[in-house]
Structure formats: C-alpha cells, structure tokens
C-alpha cells in the first residue's frame, strides 16, 4: 500500500507541464500568512532596488570631464573679436576703432567687417555711416590746413555735420567682427581719429566728450550654446562732466578646445577673465590755475 504517484493528465497545457520542473514550488495558500509588516518589507525592498538601479544607471551614463593644459602650437591663425557697442552721446562722425598689438601692427579706424550705424537719442537706427575720409582726399586736405593755415570746404562741412549730430543727440553703434593676431594687444574706440582743430570746434572742451556706452556683445571666436560673455550687457553712463574720461577693460583670453566622446571633431573656443578701470579726465579748476600763476610769478 505504498504511495502512488499520479501522472499528469493528458489535457494539461504546456505552461503547466513546464511548471512541474520548478525547483522552488510556490507554497499553497493555506500554508502562507499575509501581514502588514511583511508587505512593508517587500515594498521597501522594491523601492530600494529601483533607487539603486537608477543611481547606477545614471552614474554609468554620466560624462566624465577631464581637463589638461598644454602649449598652443597653432600658428598663423587670426582671432575673431565680435564687437557690438553703442555710444549713446557720441556721433559716428567722431568715433574710430584702432587696434594695436605687441608685434607693432597698428590699424587706425578699422573698417572691413566693422560697421557704424547712426542712432537717435532713443537708440533707434537712423542710417549706416561711411567715413568722411573715404569720400574726399584727406591727405591733401590735411597738408593744406597745416601749411597754408586755412580751412578747406570738406573740413568745414565735416565740422558742421558733427555739430548737427551733437545737437540732435545722435549716438553711434559700432558692430561687426575684428580680426587680430593672437598676441597681446589692445583695441579702443575713441575720438583720437579727429585732429585737435576739429575737436575744439565741435566739443569746445574735453569734458564735453561723453563716453557713455552699452556693450551688447563682446565675444571671441565662434559662438556655441551656453557660452557666457562677461562683458555682454554691461553699461556705463556718464551723468556729470567731471566723470568723463577713459574706461578700460582688461581681458585675459585663453584658447580652449572641447573634444567629446561621440564627436570626432574638436570645438575651439576662448575663455575670458576681465577687470575694468576708469580714469577721470583731469580738469584744472580756477583755483589751481591761480596757484600755478602765483608760483610762476615767484
């Protein structure tokens, strides 16, 4: 009377047949007991497993940034400077952009890809300005003024044009791209391009030269997403005559190359650090003049 093993019925499905080979049989319902503590442990275990899985997956997919420093051996490559500055109180007729570098190269009133746009007192564009030196023989006019001592018609018309622009409250937007050599140097926007006679006839006194400006953009090299330009959006306003002078911005530009894992090509950019300075124009008062006269009389 030993125990007899029943063979599976012929009508049993494939899934049921495979289940017979399970080494860990599921206990029958009357042998198990469900509790709240057991459910909490099971749920906590599932949440912990999901958290560990997501954390490990994120760590695996994260990009590791490696920074190395080396010597830049690139030669004969020009640096493109993107400039967009508005001078709110100086007309385009008086402004010039000059570039000077450590190799001795000096470019005066740089043109090419740089443009000047006349703007009104509200910053709205009026027209594109072309240098008056391109329309007449500036060298002949300058020699005539120096040696013969009289004013040419072209110079007089230029002075009248500046006075009209100043009275209308015109400003100037200097924008475009400037290419320079990758050496130490500087570029500056000023009224140095005009001769002393023109400046005296138009501004009468150096303190009347208002260098208020707004930097819309000042970047180096190509643009790419999330690139920050520290000077973009910077504004400097001169409200009083004794505040006029020179505004200097010192920038340290370092070439940087970004190389990605999936991208075979390298992205070249430039990182910048800057500081700014301002120097007020030295204007002698009447008291200082009297003191100097007394010292000379002694």
PDB file of C-alpha atoms in Angstrom:
ATOM      1  CA  UNK A   1       0.000   0.000   0.000  1.00  0.00           C
ATOM      2  CA  UNK A   2       2.671   2.371  -0.799  1.00  0.00           C
ATOM      3  CA  UNK A   3       2.077   5.873  -2.139  1.00  0.00           C
ATOM      4  CA  UNK A   4       1.336   6.043  -5.778  1.00  0.00           C
ATOM      5  CA  UNK A   5       2.402   8.951  -7.999  1.00  0.00           C
ATOM      6  CA  UNK A   6      -0.193  10.160 -10.375  1.00  0.00           C
ATOM      7  CA  UNK A   7       0.852  11.005 -13.864  1.00  0.00           C
ATOM      8  CA  UNK A   8      -0.128  14.404 -15.250  1.00  0.00           C
ATOM      9  CA  UNK A   9      -3.324  14.391 -17.185  1.00  0.00           C
ATOM     10  CA  UNK A  10      -3.053  14.421 -20.907  1.00  0.00           C
ATOM     11  CA  UNK A  11      -5.086  17.601 -21.158  1.00  0.00           C
ATOM     12  CA  UNK A  12      -2.508  19.646 -19.128  1.00  0.00           C
ATOM     13  CA  UNK A  13      -1.189  22.649 -21.014  1.00  0.00           C
ATOM     14  CA  UNK A  14       2.433  23.390 -21.920  1.00  0.00           C
ATOM     15  CA  UNK A  15       2.813  26.059 -19.205  1.00  0.00           C
ATOM     16  CA  UNK A  16       1.578  23.662 -16.540  1.00  0.00           C
ATOM     17  CA  UNK A  17       3.972  20.982 -17.736  1.00  0.00           C
ATOM     18  CA  UNK A  18       6.955  23.365 -17.575  1.00  0.00           C
ATOM     19  CA  UNK A  19       5.896  24.456 -14.089  1.00  0.00           C
ATOM     20  CA  UNK A  20       6.313  20.881 -12.839  1.00  0.00           C
ATOM     21  CA  UNK A  21      10.111  21.242 -13.255  1.00  0.00           C
ATOM     22  CA  UNK A  22      10.258  24.273 -10.890  1.00  0.00           C
ATOM     23  CA  UNK A  23      12.753  23.573  -8.076  1.00  0.00           C
ATOM     24  CA  UNK A  24      11.113  26.117  -5.783  1.00  0.00           C
ATOM     25  CA  UNK A  25       7.463  25.326  -5.660  1.00  0.00           C
ATOM     26  CA  UNK A  26       5.100  28.068  -4.635  1.00  0.00           C
ATOM     27  CA  UNK A  27       3.650  27.217  -1.254  1.00  0.00           C
ATOM     28  CA  UNK A  28      -0.016  26.589  -1.099  1.00  0.00           C
ATOM     29  CA  UNK A  29      -2.313  29.362   0.032  1.00  0.00           C
ATOM     30  CA  UNK A  30      -3.253  27.747   3.359  1.00  0.00           C
ATOM     31  CA  UNK A  31       0.448  27.490   4.319  1.00  0.00           C
ATOM     32  CA  UNK A  32       1.167  31.255   3.962  1.00  0.00           C
ATOM     33  CA  UNK A  33       0.002  34.206   6.005  1.00  0.00           C
ATOM     34  CA  UNK A  34      -0.040  37.832   4.786  1.00  0.00           C
ATOM     35  CA  UNK A  35       0.927  40.555   7.276  1.00  0.00           C
ATOM     36  CA  UNK A  36       1.307  44.343   7.098  1.00  0.00           C
ATOM     37  CA  UNK A  37       4.930  44.120   8.248  1.00  0.00           C
ATOM     38  CA  UNK A  38       5.776  41.667   5.505  1.00  0.00           C
ATOM     39  CA  UNK A  39       4.151  43.892   2.879  1.00  0.00           C
ATOM     40  CA  UNK A  40       6.090  46.911   4.142  1.00  0.00           C
ATOM     41  CA  UNK A  41       9.364  44.992   3.935  1.00  0.00           C
ATOM     42  CA  UNK A  42       8.564  43.841   0.395  1.00  0.00           C
ATOM     43  CA  UNK A  43       7.609  47.343  -0.747  1.00  0.00           C
ATOM     44  CA  UNK A  44      10.707  48.890   0.853  1.00  0.00           C
ATOM     45  CA  UNK A  45      12.914  46.321  -0.840  1.00  0.00           C
ATOM     46  CA  UNK A  46      11.388  47.089  -4.241  1.00  0.00           C
ATOM     47  CA  UNK A  47      11.857  50.839  -3.768  1.00  0.00           C
ATOM     48  CA  UNK A  48      15.457  50.338  -2.646  1.00  0.00           C
ATOM     49  CA  UNK A  49      16.187  48.161  -5.659  1.00  0.00           C
ATOM     50  CA  UNK A  50      14.667  50.752  -8.007  1.00  0.00           C
ATOM     51  CA  UNK A  51      16.700  53.569  -6.411  1.00  0.00           C
ATOM     52  CA  UNK A  52      19.954  51.616  -6.650  1.00  0.00           C
ATOM     53  CA  UNK A  53      19.197  50.744 -10.275  1.00  0.00           C
ATOM     54  CA  UNK A  54      18.520  54.360 -11.269  1.00  0.00           C
ATOM     55  CA  UNK A  55      21.598  55.612  -9.378  1.00  0.00           C
ATOM     56  CA  UNK A  56      23.901  53.075 -11.000  1.00  0.00           C
ATOM     57  CA  UNK A  57      22.434  53.739 -14.449  1.00  0.00           C
ATOM     58  CA  UNK A  58      22.893  57.478 -14.049  1.00  0.00           C
ATOM     59  CA  UNK A  59      26.462  57.010 -12.845  1.00  0.00           C
ATOM     60  CA  UNK A  60      27.204  54.777 -15.814  1.00  0.00           C
ATOM     61  CA  UNK A  61      25.790  57.245 -18.360  1.00  0.00           C
ATOM     62  CA  UNK A  62      27.381  60.347 -16.779  1.00  0.00           C
ATOM     63  CA  UNK A  63      30.136  62.112 -18.754  1.00  0.00           C
ATOM     64  CA  UNK A  64      33.477  62.478 -17.063  1.00  0.00           C
ATOM     65  CA  UNK A  65      35.199  65.810 -17.683  1.00  0.00           C
ATOM     66  CA  UNK A  66      38.971  65.699 -17.916  1.00  0.00           C
ATOM     67  CA  UNK A  67      40.982  68.933 -18.137  1.00  0.00           C
ATOM     68  CA  UNK A  68      44.527  69.067 -19.462  1.00  0.00           C
ATOM     69  CA  UNK A  69      46.838  72.023 -20.026  1.00  0.00           C
ATOM     70  CA  UNK A  70      49.337  72.314 -22.840  1.00  0.00           C
ATOM     71  CA  UNK A  71      51.189  74.705 -25.108  1.00  0.00           C
ATOM     72  CA  UNK A  72      49.241  76.169 -28.011  1.00  0.00           C
ATOM     73  CA  UNK A  73      51.310  75.457 -31.118  1.00  0.00           C
ATOM     74  CA  UNK A  74      48.818  76.904 -33.613  1.00  0.00           C
ATOM     75  CA  UNK A  75      50.443  79.408 -35.961  1.00  0.00           C
ATOM     76  CA  UNK A  76      49.181  81.976 -38.440  1.00  0.00           C
ATOM     77  CA  UNK A  77      45.662  81.823 -37.033  1.00  0.00           C
ATOM     78  CA  UNK A  78      43.729  85.038 -36.539  1.00  0.00           C
ATOM     79  CA  UNK A  79      41.464  85.715 -33.584  1.00  0.00           C
ATOM     80  CA  UNK A  80      37.982  86.988 -34.416  1.00  0.00           C
ATOM     81  CA  UNK A  81      36.552  89.542 -31.977  1.00  0.00           C
ATOM     82  CA  UNK A  82      32.808  90.113 -32.197  1.00  0.00           C
ATOM     83  CA  UNK A  83      32.005  93.699 -31.216  1.00  0.00           C
ATOM     84  CA  UNK A  84      28.631  95.364 -30.683  1.00  0.00           C
ATOM     85  CA  UNK A  85      28.831  98.564 -28.629  1.00  0.00           C
ATOM     86  CA  UNK A  86      26.567 101.616 -28.651  1.00  0.00           C
ATOM     87  CA  UNK A  87      27.894 105.045 -27.690  1.00  0.00           C
ATOM     88  CA  UNK A  88      24.799 106.967 -26.687  1.00  0.00           C
ATOM     89  CA  UNK A  89      26.244 110.502 -26.769  1.00  0.00           C
ATOM     90  CA  UNK A  90      28.924 110.444 -29.470  1.00  0.00           C
ATOM     91  CA  UNK A  91      28.074 110.628 -33.184  1.00  0.00           C
ATOM     92  CA  UNK A  92      29.661 108.250 -35.663  1.00  0.00           C
ATOM     93  CA  UNK A  93      31.472 111.147 -37.340  1.00  0.00           C
ATOM     94  CA  UNK A  94      33.879 111.403 -34.391  1.00  0.00           C
ATOM     95  CA  UNK A  95      34.459 107.759 -33.453  1.00  0.00           C
ATOM     96  CA  UNK A  96      37.209 105.485 -34.718  1.00  0.00           C
ATOM     97  CA  UNK A  97      38.270 101.977 -33.692  1.00  0.00           C
ATOM     98  CA  UNK A  98      42.024 101.431 -33.582  1.00  0.00           C
ATOM     99  CA  UNK A  99      43.861  98.141 -32.994  1.00  0.00           C
ATOM    100  CA  UNK A 100      47.448  97.776 -31.764  1.00  0.00           C
ATOM    101  CA  UNK A 101      49.311  94.577 -30.862  1.00  0.00           C
ATOM    102  CA  UNK A 102      52.668  93.580 -29.411  1.00  0.00           C
ATOM    103  CA  UNK A 103      54.135  92.851 -32.846  1.00  0.00           C
ATOM    104  CA  UNK A 104      53.877  96.543 -33.740  1.00  0.00           C
ATOM    105  CA  UNK A 105      50.906  96.289 -36.066  1.00  0.00           C
ATOM    106  CA  UNK A 106      48.704  99.370 -35.737  1.00  0.00           C
ATOM    107  CA  UNK A 107      45.423  99.657 -37.617  1.00  0.00           C
ATOM    108  CA  UNK A 108      43.640 103.003 -37.427  1.00  0.00           C
ATOM    109  CA  UNK A 109      39.917 103.472 -37.991  1.00  0.00           C
ATOM    110  CA  UNK A 110      39.440  99.783 -38.733  1.00  0.00           C
ATOM    111  CA  UNK A 111      36.811  99.086 -41.373  1.00  0.00           C
ATOM    112  CA  UNK A 112      36.137  95.927 -43.338  1.00  0.00           C
ATOM    113  CA  UNK A 113      33.715  93.817 -41.316  1.00  0.00           C
ATOM    114  CA  UNK A 114      33.147  96.591 -38.766  1.00  0.00           C
ATOM    115  CA  UNK A 115      30.287  98.982 -39.358  1.00  0.00           C
ATOM    116  CA  UNK A 116      28.967 102.175 -37.796  1.00  0.00           C
ATOM    117  CA  UNK A 117      25.257 102.822 -37.511  1.00  0.00           C
ATOM    118  CA  UNK A 118      23.879 106.210 -36.549  1.00  0.00           C
ATOM    119  CA  UNK A 119      21.266 106.020 -33.791  1.00  0.00           C
ATOM    120  CA  UNK A 120      18.970 108.653 -32.319  1.00  0.00           C
ATOM    121  CA  UNK A 121      18.666 109.606 -28.655  1.00  0.00           C
ATOM    122  CA  UNK A 122      16.316 106.632 -28.132  1.00  0.00           C
ATOM    123  CA  UNK A 123      18.741 104.106 -29.630  1.00  0.00           C
ATOM    124  CA  UNK A 124      16.836 103.632 -32.875  1.00  0.00           C
ATOM    125  CA  UNK A 125      18.879 103.158 -36.042  1.00  0.00           C
ATOM    126  CA  UNK A 126      18.963 106.091 -38.465  1.00  0.00           C
ATOM    127  CA  UNK A 127      21.417 105.101 -41.180  1.00  0.00           C
ATOM    128  CA  UNK A 128      24.750 103.406 -41.801  1.00  0.00           C
ATOM    129  CA  UNK A 129      27.672 105.820 -41.587  1.00  0.00           C
ATOM    130  CA  UNK A 130      30.578 105.831 -44.013  1.00  0.00           C
ATOM    131  CA  UNK A 131      33.814 107.529 -43.014  1.00  0.00           C
ATOM    132  CA  UNK A 132      34.221 111.021 -44.451  1.00  0.00           C
ATOM    133  CA  UNK A 133      37.848 110.163 -45.251  1.00  0.00           C
ATOM    134  CA  UNK A 134      36.652 107.709 -47.873  1.00  0.00           C
ATOM    135  CA  UNK A 135      34.788 110.430 -49.755  1.00  0.00           C
ATOM    136  CA  UNK A 136      37.493 113.072 -50.093  1.00  0.00           C
ATOM    137  CA  UNK A 137      41.235 113.377 -50.313  1.00  0.00           C
ATOM    138  CA  UNK A 138      42.039 113.526 -46.621  1.00  0.00           C
ATOM    139  CA  UNK A 139      45.806 113.702 -47.101  1.00  0.00           C
ATOM    140  CA  UNK A 140      45.612 116.732 -49.400  1.00  0.00           C
ATOM    141  CA  UNK A 141      43.192 118.470 -47.039  1.00  0.00           C
ATOM    142  CA  UNK A 142      45.447 117.860 -44.044  1.00  0.00           C
ATOM    143  CA  UNK A 143      48.525 119.214 -45.840  1.00  0.00           C
ATOM    144  CA  UNK A 144      46.563 122.268 -46.972  1.00  0.00           C
ATOM    145  CA  UNK A 145      45.473 123.015 -43.409  1.00  0.00           C
ATOM    146  CA  UNK A 146      48.954 122.545 -41.939  1.00  0.00           C
ATOM    147  CA  UNK A 147      50.979 124.510 -44.472  1.00  0.00           C
ATOM    148  CA  UNK A 148      48.561 127.147 -45.667  1.00  0.00           C
ATOM    149  CA  UNK A 149      46.642 127.639 -42.437  1.00  0.00           C
ATOM    150  CA  UNK A 150      43.123 127.828 -43.811  1.00  0.00           C
ATOM    151  CA  UNK A 151      40.169 125.514 -43.526  1.00  0.00           C
ATOM    152  CA  UNK A 152      39.062 123.510 -46.556  1.00  0.00           C
ATOM    153  CA  UNK A 153      35.456 123.180 -47.609  1.00  0.00           C
ATOM    154  CA  UNK A 154      35.481 119.472 -46.797  1.00  0.00           C
ATOM    155  CA  UNK A 155      36.730 120.075 -43.273  1.00  0.00           C
ATOM    156  CA  UNK A 156      34.173 122.798 -42.661  1.00  0.00           C
ATOM    157  CA  UNK A 157      31.353 120.562 -43.878  1.00  0.00           C
ATOM    158  CA  UNK A 158      32.617 117.773 -41.613  1.00  0.00           C
ATOM    159  CA  UNK A 159      32.612 120.081 -38.568  1.00  0.00           C
ATOM    160  CA  UNK A 160      29.091 121.269 -39.378  1.00  0.00           C
ATOM    161  CA  UNK A 161      27.970 117.662 -39.728  1.00  0.00           C
ATOM    162  CA  UNK A 162      29.340 116.805 -36.265  1.00  0.00           C
ATOM    163  CA  UNK A 163      27.692 119.845 -34.681  1.00  0.00           C
ATOM    164  CA  UNK A 164      24.348 118.938 -36.238  1.00  0.00           C
ATOM    165  CA  UNK A 165      24.607 115.360 -34.958  1.00  0.00           C
ATOM    166  CA  UNK A 166      25.553 116.529 -31.445  1.00  0.00           C
ATOM    167  CA  UNK A 167      22.653 118.969 -31.273  1.00  0.00           C
ATOM    168  CA  UNK A 168      20.259 116.208 -32.373  1.00  0.00           C
ATOM    169  CA  UNK A 169      21.548 113.894 -29.634  1.00  0.00           C
ATOM    170  CA  UNK A 170      22.826 111.267 -32.029  1.00  0.00           C
ATOM    171  CA  UNK A 171      24.813 108.261 -30.911  1.00  0.00           C
ATOM    172  CA  UNK A 172      26.719 105.555 -32.721  1.00  0.00           C
ATOM    173  CA  UNK A 173      26.557 101.775 -32.737  1.00  0.00           C
ATOM    174  CA  UNK A 174      29.847 100.081 -33.633  1.00  0.00           C
ATOM    175  CA  UNK A 175      29.248  96.461 -34.584  1.00  0.00           C
ATOM    176  CA  UNK A 176      30.825  93.700 -36.611  1.00  0.00           C
ATOM    177  CA  UNK A 177      33.876  91.489 -36.461  1.00  0.00           C
ATOM    178  CA  UNK A 178      37.502  92.440 -35.983  1.00  0.00           C
ATOM    179  CA  UNK A 179      40.330  90.022 -36.795  1.00  0.00           C
ATOM    180  CA  UNK A 180      43.585  90.390 -34.876  1.00  0.00           C
ATOM    181  CA  UNK A 181      46.728  88.385 -34.340  1.00  0.00           C
ATOM    182  CA  UNK A 182      46.811  86.074 -31.336  1.00  0.00           C
ATOM    183  CA  UNK A 183      49.298  88.161 -29.390  1.00  0.00           C
ATOM    184  CA  UNK A 184      48.979  90.692 -26.596  1.00  0.00           C
ATOM    185  CA  UNK A 185      47.448  93.954 -27.716  1.00  0.00           C
ATOM    186  CA  UNK A 186      44.529  96.306 -27.397  1.00  0.00           C
ATOM    187  CA  UNK A 187      41.751  97.845 -29.421  1.00  0.00           C
ATOM    188  CA  UNK A 188      39.968 101.004 -28.443  1.00  0.00           C
ATOM    189  CA  UNK A 189      37.120 103.194 -29.599  1.00  0.00           C
ATOM    190  CA  UNK A 190      37.876 106.888 -29.190  1.00  0.00           C
ATOM    191  CA  UNK A 191      37.838 110.330 -30.796  1.00  0.00           C
ATOM    192  CA  UNK A 192      41.600 110.196 -31.442  1.00  0.00           C
ATOM    193  CA  UNK A 193      40.977 109.914 -35.172  1.00  0.00           C
ATOM    194  CA  UNK A 194      39.997 113.581 -35.318  1.00  0.00           C
ATOM    195  CA  UNK A 195      42.539 116.385 -35.311  1.00  0.00           C
ATOM    196  CA  UNK A 196      42.724 118.892 -32.466  1.00  0.00           C
ATOM    197  CA  UNK A 197      41.142 121.684 -34.524  1.00  0.00           C
ATOM    198  CA  UNK A 198      38.036 119.601 -35.235  1.00  0.00           C
ATOM    199  CA  UNK A 199      37.668 118.555 -31.601  1.00  0.00           C
ATOM    200  CA  UNK A 200      37.967 122.146 -30.389  1.00  0.00           C
ATOM    201  CA  UNK A 201      35.438 123.344 -32.940  1.00  0.00           C
ATOM    202  CA  UNK A 202      32.881 120.679 -32.042  1.00  0.00           C
ATOM    203  CA  UNK A 203      33.301 119.885 -28.328  1.00  0.00           C
ATOM    204  CA  UNK A 204      34.999 123.140 -27.199  1.00  0.00           C
ATOM    205  CA  UNK A 205      36.315 121.372 -24.074  1.00  0.00           C
ATOM    206  CA  UNK A 206      37.460 117.782 -23.350  1.00  0.00           C
ATOM    207  CA  UNK A 207      34.902 117.414 -20.548  1.00  0.00           C
ATOM    208  CA  UNK A 208      32.122 117.661 -23.144  1.00  0.00           C
ATOM    209  CA  UNK A 209      33.200 114.339 -24.681  1.00  0.00           C
ATOM    210  CA  UNK A 210      30.652 111.942 -23.175  1.00  0.00           C
ATOM    211  CA  UNK A 211      31.901 108.344 -23.404  1.00  0.00           C
ATOM    212  CA  UNK A 212      28.702 106.704 -22.109  1.00  0.00           C
ATOM    213  CA  UNK A 213      28.318 103.297 -23.719  1.00  0.00           C
ATOM    214  CA  UNK A 214      26.461  99.995 -23.618  1.00  0.00           C
ATOM    215  CA  UNK A 215      28.186  96.715 -24.504  1.00  0.00           C
ATOM    216  CA  UNK A 216      25.662  94.495 -26.271  1.00  0.00           C
ATOM    217  CA  UNK A 217      28.217  91.877 -27.201  1.00  0.00           C
ATOM    218  CA  UNK A 218      31.950  91.384 -26.863  1.00  0.00           C
ATOM    219  CA  UNK A 219      32.986  87.819 -27.597  1.00  0.00           C
ATOM    220  CA  UNK A 220      35.946  85.950 -29.018  1.00  0.00           C
ATOM    221  CA  UNK A 221      35.861  83.193 -31.594  1.00  0.00           C
ATOM    222  CA  UNK A 222      32.815  81.212 -32.635  1.00  0.00           C
ATOM    223  CA  UNK A 223      29.603  81.165 -30.637  1.00  0.00           C
ATOM    224  CA  UNK A 224      28.079  77.994 -29.201  1.00  0.00           C
ATOM    225  CA  UNK A 225      25.212  77.264 -26.749  1.00  0.00           C
ATOM    226  CA  UNK A 226      25.640  78.202 -23.065  1.00  0.00           C
ATOM    227  CA  UNK A 227      28.704  80.298 -23.828  1.00  0.00           C
ATOM    228  CA  UNK A 228      28.923  83.244 -21.441  1.00  0.00           C
ATOM    229  CA  UNK A 229      30.425  86.602 -22.350  1.00  0.00           C
ATOM    230  CA  UNK A 230      31.242  88.518 -19.148  1.00  0.00           C
ATOM    231  CA  UNK A 231      31.059  91.989 -20.708  1.00  0.00           C
ATOM    232  CA  UNK A 232      27.875  91.483 -22.708  1.00  0.00           C
ATOM    233  CA  UNK A 233      25.094  93.624 -21.289  1.00  0.00           C
ATOM    234  CA  UNK A 234      27.456  95.926 -19.376  1.00  0.00           C
ATOM    235  CA  UNK A 235      26.512  99.624 -19.387  1.00  0.00           C
ATOM    236  CA  UNK A 236      28.484 102.678 -18.297  1.00  0.00           C
ATOM    237  CA  UNK A 237      26.742 106.060 -18.148  1.00  0.00           C
ATOM    238  CA  UNK A 238      28.417 109.431 -17.588  1.00  0.00           C
ATOM    239  CA  UNK A 239      25.970 111.793 -15.887  1.00  0.00           C
ATOM    240  CA  UNK A 240      28.308 114.658 -14.957  1.00  0.00           C
ATOM    241  CA  UNK A 241      31.078 116.418 -16.859  1.00  0.00           C
ATOM    242  CA  UNK A 242      33.654 115.615 -14.178  1.00  0.00           C
ATOM    243  CA  UNK A 243      33.001 111.877 -14.697  1.00  0.00           C
ATOM    244  CA  UNK A 244      34.118 111.828 -18.309  1.00  0.00           C
ATOM    245  CA  UNK A 245      37.418 110.173 -19.089  1.00  0.00           C
ATOM    246  CA  UNK A 246      38.790 106.807 -20.163  1.00  0.00           C
ATOM    247  CA  UNK A 247      37.141 103.464 -19.499  1.00  0.00           C
ATOM    248  CA  UNK A 248      39.457 100.467 -19.724  1.00  0.00           C
ATOM    249  CA  UNK A 249      38.619  96.771 -19.817  1.00  0.00           C
ATOM    250  CA  UNK A 250      41.431  94.264 -19.324  1.00  0.00           C
ATOM    251  CA  UNK A 251      40.720  90.782 -20.656  1.00  0.00           C
ATOM    252  CA  UNK A 252      42.778  87.620 -20.478  1.00  0.00           C
ATOM    253  CA  UNK A 253      41.857  85.332 -23.368  1.00  0.00           C
ATOM    254  CA  UNK A 254      42.844  81.649 -23.246  1.00  0.00           C
ATOM    255  CA  UNK A 255      42.177  79.263 -26.175  1.00  0.00           C
ATOM    256  CA  UNK A 256      40.216  76.155 -25.150  1.00  0.00           C
ATOM    257  CA  UNK A 257      39.486  73.007 -27.168  1.00  0.00           C
ATOM    258  CA  UNK A 258      36.485  70.797 -26.319  1.00  0.00           C
ATOM    259  CA  UNK A 259      36.531  67.182 -27.507  1.00  0.00           C
ATOM    260  CA  UNK A 260      33.568  64.856 -26.942  1.00  0.00           C
ATOM    261  CA  UNK A 261      33.427  61.057 -26.813  1.00  0.00           C
ATOM    262  CA  UNK A 262      30.960  60.691 -29.651  1.00  0.00           C
ATOM    263  CA  UNK A 263      32.121  63.675 -31.705  1.00  0.00           C
ATOM    264  CA  UNK A 264      35.378  63.192 -33.637  1.00  0.00           C
ATOM    265  CA  UNK A 265      35.757  66.928 -34.328  1.00  0.00           C
ATOM    266  CA  UNK A 266      37.055  69.345 -31.689  1.00  0.00           C
ATOM    267  CA  UNK A 267      35.287  72.569 -30.769  1.00  0.00           C
ATOM    268  CA  UNK A 268      37.621  75.543 -30.363  1.00  0.00           C
ATOM    269  CA  UNK A 269      36.606  78.368 -28.056  1.00  0.00           C
ATOM    270  CA  UNK A 270      38.112  81.037 -25.813  1.00  0.00           C
ATOM    271  CA  UNK A 271      37.720  81.566 -22.087  1.00  0.00           C
ATOM    272  CA  UNK A 272      37.919  85.096 -20.720  1.00  0.00           C
ATOM    273  CA  UNK A 273      38.649  86.796 -17.446  1.00  0.00           C
ATOM    274  CA  UNK A 274      38.301  90.546 -17.180  1.00  0.00           C
ATOM    275  CA  UNK A 275      38.555  93.527 -14.904  1.00  0.00           C
ATOM    276  CA  UNK A 276      37.615  97.123 -15.561  1.00  0.00           C
ATOM    277  CA  UNK A 277      39.063 100.501 -14.666  1.00  0.00           C
ATOM    278  CA  UNK A 278      38.072 104.104 -15.256  1.00  0.00           C
ATOM    279  CA  UNK A 279      40.210 107.217 -15.199  1.00  0.00           C
ATOM    280  CA  UNK A 280      38.510 110.592 -14.864  1.00  0.00           C
ATOM    281  CA  UNK A 281      39.692 113.409 -17.085  1.00  0.00           C
ATOM    282  CA  UNK A 282      41.975 115.844 -15.272  1.00  0.00           C
ATOM    283  CA  UNK A 283      40.306 119.263 -15.499  1.00  0.00           C
ATOM    284  CA  UNK A 284      42.024 122.235 -13.900  1.00  0.00           C
ATOM    285  CA  UNK A 285      39.869 124.487 -11.782  1.00  0.00           C
ATOM    286  CA  UNK A 286      40.287 128.250 -11.443  1.00  0.00           C
ATOM    287  CA  UNK A 287      41.856 127.775  -8.039  1.00  0.00           C
ATOM    288  CA  UNK A 288      44.563 125.530  -9.470  1.00  0.00           C
ATOM    289  CA  UNK A 289      45.228 127.984 -12.282  1.00  0.00           C
ATOM    290  CA  UNK A 290      45.647 130.872  -9.842  1.00  0.00           C
ATOM    291  CA  UNK A 291      48.032 128.793  -7.757  1.00  0.00           C
ATOM    292  CA  UNK A 292      50.113 127.986 -10.823  1.00  0.00           C
ATOM    293  CA  UNK A 293      50.200 131.661 -11.824  1.00  0.00           C
ATOM    294  CA  UNK A 294      51.447 132.659  -8.359  1.00  0.00           C
ATOM    295  CA  UNK A 295      54.170 130.021  -8.468  1.00  0.00           C
ATOM    296  CA  UNK A 296      55.304 131.219 -11.900  1.00  0.00           C
ATOM    297  CA  UNK A 297      55.332 134.850 -10.725  1.00  0.00           C
ATOM    298  CA  UNK A 298      57.713 133.956  -7.902  1.00  0.00           C
TER     299      UNK A 298
END
